[in-house]
Tab-separated table of C-alpha atoms in Angstrom:
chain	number	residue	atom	x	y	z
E	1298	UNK	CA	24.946	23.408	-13.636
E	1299	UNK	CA	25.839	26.657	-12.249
E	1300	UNK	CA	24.487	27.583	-8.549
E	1301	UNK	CA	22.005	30.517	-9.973
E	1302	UNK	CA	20.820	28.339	-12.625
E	1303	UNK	CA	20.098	25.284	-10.229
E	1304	UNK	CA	18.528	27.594	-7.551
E	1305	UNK	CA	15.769	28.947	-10.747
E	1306	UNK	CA	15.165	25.413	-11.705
E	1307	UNK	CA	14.536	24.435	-8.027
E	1308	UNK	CA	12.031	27.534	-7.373
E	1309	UNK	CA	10.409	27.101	-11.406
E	1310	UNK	CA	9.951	23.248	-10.018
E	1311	UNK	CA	7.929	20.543	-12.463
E	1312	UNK	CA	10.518	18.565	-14.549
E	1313	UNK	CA	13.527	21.134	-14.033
E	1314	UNK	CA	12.883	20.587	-10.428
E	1315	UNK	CA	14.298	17.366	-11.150
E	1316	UNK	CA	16.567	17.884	-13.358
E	1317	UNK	CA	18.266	20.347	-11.334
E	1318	UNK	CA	18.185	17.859	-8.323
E	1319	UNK	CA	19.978	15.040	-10.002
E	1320	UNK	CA	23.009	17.982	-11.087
E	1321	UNK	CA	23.598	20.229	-7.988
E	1322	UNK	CA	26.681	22.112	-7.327
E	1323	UNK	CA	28.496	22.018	-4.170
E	1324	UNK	CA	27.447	25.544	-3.431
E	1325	UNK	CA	24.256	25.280	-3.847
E	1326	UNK	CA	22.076	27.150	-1.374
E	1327	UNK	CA	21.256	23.643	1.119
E	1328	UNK	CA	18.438	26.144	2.779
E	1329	UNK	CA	16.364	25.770	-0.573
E	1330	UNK	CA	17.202	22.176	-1.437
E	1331	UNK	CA	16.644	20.773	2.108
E	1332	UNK	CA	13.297	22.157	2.097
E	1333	UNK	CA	12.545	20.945	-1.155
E	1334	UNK	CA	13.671	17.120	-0.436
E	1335	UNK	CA	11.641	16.962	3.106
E	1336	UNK	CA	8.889	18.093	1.183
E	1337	UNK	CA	9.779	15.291	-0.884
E	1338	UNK	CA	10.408	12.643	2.203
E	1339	UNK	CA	7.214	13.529	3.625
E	1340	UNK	CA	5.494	12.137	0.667
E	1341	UNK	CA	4.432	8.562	0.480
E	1342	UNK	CA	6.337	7.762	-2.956
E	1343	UNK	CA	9.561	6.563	-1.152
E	1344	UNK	CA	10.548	5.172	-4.583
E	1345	UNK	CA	10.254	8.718	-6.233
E	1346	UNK	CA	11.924	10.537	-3.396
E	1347	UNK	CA	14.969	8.266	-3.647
E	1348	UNK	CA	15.304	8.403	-7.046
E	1349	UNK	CA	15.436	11.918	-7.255
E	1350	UNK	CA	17.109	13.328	-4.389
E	1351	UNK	CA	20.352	10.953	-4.280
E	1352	UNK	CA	22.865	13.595	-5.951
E	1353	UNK	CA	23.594	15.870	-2.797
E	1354	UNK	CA	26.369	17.844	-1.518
E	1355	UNK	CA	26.851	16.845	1.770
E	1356	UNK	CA	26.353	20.744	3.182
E	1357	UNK	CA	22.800	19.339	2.099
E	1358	UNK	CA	23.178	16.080	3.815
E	1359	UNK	CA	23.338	18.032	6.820
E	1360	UNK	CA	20.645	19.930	6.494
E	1361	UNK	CA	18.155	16.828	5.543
E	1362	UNK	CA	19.796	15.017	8.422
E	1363	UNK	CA	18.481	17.967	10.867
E	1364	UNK	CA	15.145	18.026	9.690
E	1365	UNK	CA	14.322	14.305	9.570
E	1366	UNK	CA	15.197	14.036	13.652
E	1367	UNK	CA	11.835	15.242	13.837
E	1368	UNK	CA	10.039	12.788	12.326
E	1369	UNK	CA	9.477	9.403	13.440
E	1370	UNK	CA	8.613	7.627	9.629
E	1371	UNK	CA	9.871	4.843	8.667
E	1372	UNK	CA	11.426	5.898	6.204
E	1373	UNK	CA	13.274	9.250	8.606
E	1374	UNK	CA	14.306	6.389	10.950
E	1375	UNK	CA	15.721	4.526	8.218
E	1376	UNK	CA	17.728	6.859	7.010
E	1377	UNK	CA	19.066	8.503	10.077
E	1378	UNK	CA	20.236	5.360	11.253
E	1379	UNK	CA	21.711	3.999	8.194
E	1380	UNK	CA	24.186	7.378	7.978
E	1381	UNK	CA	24.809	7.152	11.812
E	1382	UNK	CA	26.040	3.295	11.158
E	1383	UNK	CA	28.385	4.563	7.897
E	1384	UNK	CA	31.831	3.094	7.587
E	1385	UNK	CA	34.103	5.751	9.095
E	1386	UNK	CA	35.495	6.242	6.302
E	1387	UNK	CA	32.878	6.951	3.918
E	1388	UNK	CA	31.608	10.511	3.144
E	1389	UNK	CA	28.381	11.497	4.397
E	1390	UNK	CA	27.670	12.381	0.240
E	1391	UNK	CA	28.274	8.512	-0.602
E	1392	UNK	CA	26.489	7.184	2.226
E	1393	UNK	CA	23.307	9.655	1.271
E	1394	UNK	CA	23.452	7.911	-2.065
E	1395	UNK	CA	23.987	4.109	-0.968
E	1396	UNK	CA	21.487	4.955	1.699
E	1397	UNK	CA	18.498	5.915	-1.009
E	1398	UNK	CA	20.075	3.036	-2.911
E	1399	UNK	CA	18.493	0.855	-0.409
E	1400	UNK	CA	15.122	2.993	-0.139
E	1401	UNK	CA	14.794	2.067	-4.371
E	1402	UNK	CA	15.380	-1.782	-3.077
E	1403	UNK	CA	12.594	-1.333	-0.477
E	1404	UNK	CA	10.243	-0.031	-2.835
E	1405	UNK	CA	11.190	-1.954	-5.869
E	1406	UNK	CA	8.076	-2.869	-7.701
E	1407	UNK	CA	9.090	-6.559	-8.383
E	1408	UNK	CA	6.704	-8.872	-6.990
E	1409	UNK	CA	5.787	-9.581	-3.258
E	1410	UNK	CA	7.442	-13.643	-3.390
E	1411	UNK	CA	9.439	-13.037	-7.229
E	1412	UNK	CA	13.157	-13.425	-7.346
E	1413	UNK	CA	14.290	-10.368	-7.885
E	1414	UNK	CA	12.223	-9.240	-4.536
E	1415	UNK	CA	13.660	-11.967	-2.867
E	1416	UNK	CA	17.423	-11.040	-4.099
E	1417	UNK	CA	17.077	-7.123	-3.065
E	1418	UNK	CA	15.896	-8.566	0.657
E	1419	UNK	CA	18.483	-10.714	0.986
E	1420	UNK	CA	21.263	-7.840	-0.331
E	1421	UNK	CA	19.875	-5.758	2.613
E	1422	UNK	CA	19.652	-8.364	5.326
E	1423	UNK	CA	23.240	-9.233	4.775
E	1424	UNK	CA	24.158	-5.523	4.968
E	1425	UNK	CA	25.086	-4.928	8.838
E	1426	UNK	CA	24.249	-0.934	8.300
E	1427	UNK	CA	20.756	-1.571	6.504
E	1428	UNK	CA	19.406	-4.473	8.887
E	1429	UNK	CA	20.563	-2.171	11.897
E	1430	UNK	CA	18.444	0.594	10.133
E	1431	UNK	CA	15.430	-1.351	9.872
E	1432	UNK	CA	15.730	-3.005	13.204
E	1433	UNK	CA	15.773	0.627	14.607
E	1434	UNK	CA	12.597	1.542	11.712
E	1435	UNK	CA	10.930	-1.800	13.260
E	1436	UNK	CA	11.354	-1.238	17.048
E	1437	UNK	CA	11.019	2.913	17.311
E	1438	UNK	CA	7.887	3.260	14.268
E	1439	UNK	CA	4.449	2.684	15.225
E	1440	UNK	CA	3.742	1.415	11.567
E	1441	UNK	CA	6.955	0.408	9.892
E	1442	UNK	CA	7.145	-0.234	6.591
E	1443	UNK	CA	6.318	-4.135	5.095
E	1444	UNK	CA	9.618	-4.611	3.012
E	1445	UNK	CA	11.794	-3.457	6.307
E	1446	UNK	CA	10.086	-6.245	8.376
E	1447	UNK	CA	10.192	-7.974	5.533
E	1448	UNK	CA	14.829	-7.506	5.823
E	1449	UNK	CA	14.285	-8.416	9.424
E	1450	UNK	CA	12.105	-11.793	8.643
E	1451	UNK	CA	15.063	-12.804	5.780
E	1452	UNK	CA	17.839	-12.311	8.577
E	1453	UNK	CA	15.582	-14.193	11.805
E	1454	UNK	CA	18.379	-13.708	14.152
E	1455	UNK	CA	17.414	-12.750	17.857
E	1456	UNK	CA	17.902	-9.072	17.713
E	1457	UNK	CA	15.517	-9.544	14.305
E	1458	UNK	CA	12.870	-10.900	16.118
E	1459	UNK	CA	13.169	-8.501	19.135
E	1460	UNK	CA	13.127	-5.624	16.703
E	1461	UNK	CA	9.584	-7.015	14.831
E	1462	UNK	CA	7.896	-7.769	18.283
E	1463	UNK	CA	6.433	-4.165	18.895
E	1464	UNK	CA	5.080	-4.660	15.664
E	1465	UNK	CA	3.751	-8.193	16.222
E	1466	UNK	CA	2.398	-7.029	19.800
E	1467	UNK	CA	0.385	-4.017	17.748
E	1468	UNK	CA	-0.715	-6.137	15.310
E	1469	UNK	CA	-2.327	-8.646	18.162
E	1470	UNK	CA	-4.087	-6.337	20.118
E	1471	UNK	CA	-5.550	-4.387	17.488
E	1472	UNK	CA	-6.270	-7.834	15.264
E	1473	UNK	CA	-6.752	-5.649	12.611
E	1474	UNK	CA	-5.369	-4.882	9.169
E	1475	UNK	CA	-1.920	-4.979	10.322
E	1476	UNK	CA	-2.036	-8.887	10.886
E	1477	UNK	CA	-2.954	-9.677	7.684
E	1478	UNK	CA	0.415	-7.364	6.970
E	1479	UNK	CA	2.729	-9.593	9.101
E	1480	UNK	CA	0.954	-12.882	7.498
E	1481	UNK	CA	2.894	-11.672	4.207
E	1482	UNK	CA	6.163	-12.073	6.083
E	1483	UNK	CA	5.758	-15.499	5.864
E	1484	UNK	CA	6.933	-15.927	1.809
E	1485	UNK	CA	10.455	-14.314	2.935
E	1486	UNK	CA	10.799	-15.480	6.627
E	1487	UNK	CA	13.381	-17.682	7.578
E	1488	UNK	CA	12.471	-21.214	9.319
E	1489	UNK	CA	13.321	-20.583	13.106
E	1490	UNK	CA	11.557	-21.358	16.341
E	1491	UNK	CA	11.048	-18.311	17.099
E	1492	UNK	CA	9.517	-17.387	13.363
E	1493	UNK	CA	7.448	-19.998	13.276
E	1494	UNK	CA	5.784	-19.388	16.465
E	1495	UNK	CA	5.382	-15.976	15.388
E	1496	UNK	CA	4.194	-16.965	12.362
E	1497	UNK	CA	1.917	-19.378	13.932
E	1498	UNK	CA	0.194	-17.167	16.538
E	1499	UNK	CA	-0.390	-14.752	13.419
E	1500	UNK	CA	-2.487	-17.631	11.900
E	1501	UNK	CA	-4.494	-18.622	14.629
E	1502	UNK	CA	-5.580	-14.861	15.364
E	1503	UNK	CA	-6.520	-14.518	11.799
E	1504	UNK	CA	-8.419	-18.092	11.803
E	1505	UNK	CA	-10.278	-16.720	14.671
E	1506	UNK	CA	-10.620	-13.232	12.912
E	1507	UNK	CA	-12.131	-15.175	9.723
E	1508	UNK	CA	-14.665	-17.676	11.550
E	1509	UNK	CA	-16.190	-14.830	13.832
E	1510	UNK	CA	-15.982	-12.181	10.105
E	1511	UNK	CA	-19.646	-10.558	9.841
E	1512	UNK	CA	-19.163	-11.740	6.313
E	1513	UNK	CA	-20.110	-14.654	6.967
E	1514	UNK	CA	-23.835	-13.316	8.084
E	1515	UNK	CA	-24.581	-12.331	4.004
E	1516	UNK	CA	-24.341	-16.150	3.235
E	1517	UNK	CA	-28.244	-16.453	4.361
E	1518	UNK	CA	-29.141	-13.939	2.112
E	1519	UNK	CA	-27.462	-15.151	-0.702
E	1520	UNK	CA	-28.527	-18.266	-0.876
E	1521	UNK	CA	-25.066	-19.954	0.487
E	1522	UNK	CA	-26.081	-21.988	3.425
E	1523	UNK	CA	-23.353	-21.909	6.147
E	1524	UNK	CA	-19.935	-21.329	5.235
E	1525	UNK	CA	-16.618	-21.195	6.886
E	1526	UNK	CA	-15.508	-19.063	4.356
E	1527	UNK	CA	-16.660	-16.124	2.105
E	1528	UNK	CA	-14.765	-14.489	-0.220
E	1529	UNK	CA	-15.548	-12.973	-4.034
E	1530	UNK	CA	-14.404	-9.984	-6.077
E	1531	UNK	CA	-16.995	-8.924	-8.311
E	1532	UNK	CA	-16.978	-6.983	-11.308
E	1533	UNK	CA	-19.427	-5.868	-13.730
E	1534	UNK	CA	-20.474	-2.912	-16.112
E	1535	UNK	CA	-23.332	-0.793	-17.615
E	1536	UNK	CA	-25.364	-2.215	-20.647
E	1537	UNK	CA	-23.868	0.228	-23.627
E	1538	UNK	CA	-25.204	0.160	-27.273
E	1539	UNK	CA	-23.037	-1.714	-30.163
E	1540	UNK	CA	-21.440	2.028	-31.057
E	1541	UNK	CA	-20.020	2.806	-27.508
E	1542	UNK	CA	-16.468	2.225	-27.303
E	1543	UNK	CA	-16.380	2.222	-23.277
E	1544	UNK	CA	-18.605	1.697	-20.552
E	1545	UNK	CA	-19.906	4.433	-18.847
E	1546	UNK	CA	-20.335	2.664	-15.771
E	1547	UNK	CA	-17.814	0.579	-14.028
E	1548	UNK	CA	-18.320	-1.694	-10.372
E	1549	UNK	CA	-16.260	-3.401	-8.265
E	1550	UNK	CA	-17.451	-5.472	-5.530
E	1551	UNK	CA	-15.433	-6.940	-2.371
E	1552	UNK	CA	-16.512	-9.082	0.355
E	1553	UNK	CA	-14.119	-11.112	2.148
E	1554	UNK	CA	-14.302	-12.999	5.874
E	1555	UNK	CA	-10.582	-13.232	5.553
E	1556	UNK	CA	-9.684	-9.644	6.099
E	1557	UNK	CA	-10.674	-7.019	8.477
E	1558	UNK	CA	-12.210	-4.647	5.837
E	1559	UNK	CA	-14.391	-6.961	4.984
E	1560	UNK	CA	-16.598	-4.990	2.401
E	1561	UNK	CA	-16.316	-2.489	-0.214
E	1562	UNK	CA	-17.940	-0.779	-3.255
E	1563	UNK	CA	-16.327	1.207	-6.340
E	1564	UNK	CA	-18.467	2.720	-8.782
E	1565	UNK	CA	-16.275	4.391	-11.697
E	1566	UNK	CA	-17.779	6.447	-14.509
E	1567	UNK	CA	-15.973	7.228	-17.325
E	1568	UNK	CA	-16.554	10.567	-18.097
E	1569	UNK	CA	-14.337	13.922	-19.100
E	1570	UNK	CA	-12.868	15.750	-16.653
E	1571	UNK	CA	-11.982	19.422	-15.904
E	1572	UNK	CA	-8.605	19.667	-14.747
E	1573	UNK	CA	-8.188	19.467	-10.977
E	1574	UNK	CA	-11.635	17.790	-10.597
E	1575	UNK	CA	-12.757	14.582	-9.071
E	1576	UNK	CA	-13.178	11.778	-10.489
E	1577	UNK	CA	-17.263	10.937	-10.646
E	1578	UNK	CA	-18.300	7.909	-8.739
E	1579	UNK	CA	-17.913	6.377	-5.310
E	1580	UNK	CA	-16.183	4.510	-3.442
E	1581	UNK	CA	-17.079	2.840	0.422
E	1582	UNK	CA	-15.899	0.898	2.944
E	1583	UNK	CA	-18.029	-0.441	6.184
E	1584	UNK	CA	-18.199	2.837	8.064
E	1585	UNK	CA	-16.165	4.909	5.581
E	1586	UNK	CA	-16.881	6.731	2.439
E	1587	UNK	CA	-13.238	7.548	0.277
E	1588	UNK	CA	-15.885	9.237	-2.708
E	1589	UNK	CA	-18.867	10.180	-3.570
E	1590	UNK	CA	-19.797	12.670	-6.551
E	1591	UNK	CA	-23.558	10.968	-6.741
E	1592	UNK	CA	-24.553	11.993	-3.536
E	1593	UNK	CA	-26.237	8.486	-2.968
E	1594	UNK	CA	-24.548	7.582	-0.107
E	1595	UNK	CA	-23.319	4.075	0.718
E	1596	UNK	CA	-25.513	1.205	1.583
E	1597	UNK	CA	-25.345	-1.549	3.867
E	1598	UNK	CA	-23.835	-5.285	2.532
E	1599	UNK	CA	-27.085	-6.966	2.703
E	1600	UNK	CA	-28.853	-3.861	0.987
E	1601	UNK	CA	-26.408	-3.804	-1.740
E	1602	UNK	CA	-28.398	-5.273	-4.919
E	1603	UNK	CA	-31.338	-2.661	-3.990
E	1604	UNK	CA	-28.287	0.180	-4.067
E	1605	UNK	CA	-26.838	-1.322	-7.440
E	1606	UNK	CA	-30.438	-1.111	-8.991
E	1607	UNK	CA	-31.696	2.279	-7.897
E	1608	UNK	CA	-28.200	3.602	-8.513
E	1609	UNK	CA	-28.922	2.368	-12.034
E	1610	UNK	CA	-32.359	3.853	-12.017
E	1611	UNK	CA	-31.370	7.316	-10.986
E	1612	UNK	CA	-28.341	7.301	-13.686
E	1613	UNK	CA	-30.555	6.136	-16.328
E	1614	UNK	CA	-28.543	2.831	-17.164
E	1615	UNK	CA	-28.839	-0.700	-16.780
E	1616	UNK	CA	-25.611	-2.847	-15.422
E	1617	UNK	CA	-24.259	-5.712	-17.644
E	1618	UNK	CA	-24.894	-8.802	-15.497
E	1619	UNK	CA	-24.610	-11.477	-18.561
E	1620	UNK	CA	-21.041	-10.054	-18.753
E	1621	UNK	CA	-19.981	-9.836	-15.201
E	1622	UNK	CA	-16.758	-11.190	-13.729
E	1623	UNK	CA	-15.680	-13.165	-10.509
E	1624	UNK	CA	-12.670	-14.027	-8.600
E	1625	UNK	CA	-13.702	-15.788	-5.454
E	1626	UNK	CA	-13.289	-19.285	-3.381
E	1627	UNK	CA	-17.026	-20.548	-4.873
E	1628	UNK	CA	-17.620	-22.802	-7.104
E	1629	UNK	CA	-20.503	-24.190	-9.289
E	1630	UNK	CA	-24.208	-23.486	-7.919
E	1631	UNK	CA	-22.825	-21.345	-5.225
E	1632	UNK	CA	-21.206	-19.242	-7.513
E	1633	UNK	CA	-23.762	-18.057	-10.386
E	1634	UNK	CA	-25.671	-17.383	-6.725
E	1635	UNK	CA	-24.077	-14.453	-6.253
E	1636	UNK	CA	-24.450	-13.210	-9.167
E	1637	UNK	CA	-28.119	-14.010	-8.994
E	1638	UNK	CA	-27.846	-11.724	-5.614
E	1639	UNK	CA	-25.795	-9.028	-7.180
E	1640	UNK	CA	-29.008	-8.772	-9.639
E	1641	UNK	CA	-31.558	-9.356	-7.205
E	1642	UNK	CA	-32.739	-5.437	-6.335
């Protein structure tokens, strides 16, 4: 691809964008494409980012380079240290490829404990430029990413563990979402002292976490009785006549003492949409609203099944609790009583 020809796709953007990415000529202005790909690395799709932007001429390298020492991302710190721990040898070019390389085995989309995840970890750990990297992402990020303390976990050597322990020390004091990230460390970690205790203290905070969970308080209401543990993902849909071909309405349900966010509602409605417009519904936390098009607000947990039924009322629809659906830890009696709950308002 000729330089003008590249630089028009670049500026038209959409799928030439890409195109024109993946084919760049040395001469290329690296002004233009170095904006474009820290655009692109400021993004959260690490796994799009990589796959497009791993054809560069190193002027662009340079350029990249330069603008990522700014950032403190995982993903910038990644990088940066991966080139500065290149074979002297290798071209800065190659080791911008090989270096994304690694990104696409970070955010491969095989399963969390599946082989193939397992294989890609392993490749890395046993890479002296990549473990370095996310050592460095581990100990200098405030939030690094799961799969690079994930490399660290496969390799459990000393300087490992010293690299994951401002992460571990976060995760403790905040006892918070981010232990239940580190828990997940345990399918790849390797069995060492120093893991396991790790691995152990992790437990015990989250133990504690679970048997103090406000969760636990909606048991009463429900019908449960006292429980150690409550967890259930429900979901259920409007009441449509025999000529609909969807439901209109769509709910999802979460409570669970096990995690820190231990309660949330989506309402989906499948509807038409304008282009550029929201999708109608809403969505809620504890404390936190993501959506809401309905203007209802969000409710409290134990004021749920009144929300559910005057959401209902208002919409002019009727939910579908004969066909409802459940994943959760109950079983039997205790089970159809949430349900019986759920349809209670």
């Amino acid at each position: 691809m000729s330089r003008d020809a590249a630089e028009a796709a670049l500026r038209l953007g959409g799928s030439a964008r890409g195109e024109a990415l993946r084919r760049l000529p040395d001469d290329v202005d690296p002004e233009l494409v170095a904006g474009i790909v820290l655009d692109a690395a400021r993004q959260a799709n690490w796994w799009g980012f990589a796959r497009a932007c791993r054809r560069l001429p190193e002027p662009v390298v340079r350029r990249v380079l330069a603008g990522l020492e700014t950032s403190s991302s995982s993903l910038s710190v990644f990088v940066r240290e991966s080139i500065r721990l290149r074979a002297a040898d290798a071209s800065l070019a190659s080791t911008w490829d090989d270096t994304l390389g690694a990104l696409l085995d970070l955010d491969c989309s095989y399963a969390w404990g599946s082989k193939q995840r397992r294989d890609k970890l392993a490749k890395l750990a046993g890479d002296r430029r990549f473990l370095g990297a996310c050592q460095a992402a581990s100990s200098g990020c405030e939030l690094a990413s799961l799969p690079m303390l994930a490399v660290l976990a496969v390799d459990g050597s000393d300087t490992s563990i010293d690299a994951l322990m401002p992460q571990f020390v976060h995760a403790t004091e905040s006892k918070g979402t981010r232990l239940d990230r580190l828990e997940r460390l345990r399918t790849h970690a390797r069995d060492t002292p120093a893991m396991r205790a790790m691995l152990r203290e992790i437990e015990e905070l989250l133990g504690a976490r679970k048997a103090s969970s406000p969760a636990l308080a909606l048991a009463g209401p429900i019908g449960l009785g006292s429980l150690e543990e409550l967890w259930f993902h429900a979901y259920f849909f409007s009441a449509e006549d025999a000529t609909a071909s969807i439901t209109r309405f769509q709910a999802n349900v979460d409570v669970d003492s096990r995690r820190d966010r231990w309660f949330a509602v989506h309402i989906h409605v499948s509807t038409q949409q304008m282009p550029g417009e929201p999708p109608e519904g809403i969505s809620f936390e504890l404390g936190k609203v993501h959506r809401d098009t309905f203007g209802i607000g969000p409710c409290a947990p134990e004021e749920l099944p009144t929300w559910l039924s005057r959401l209902a009322r208002d919409r002019g629809f009727a939910w579908d609790f004969q066909q409802a659906g459940m994943r959760t830890g109950l079983r039997g009696k205790k089970r159809d009583a949430v349900l019986g709950w759920l349809r209670s308002g």
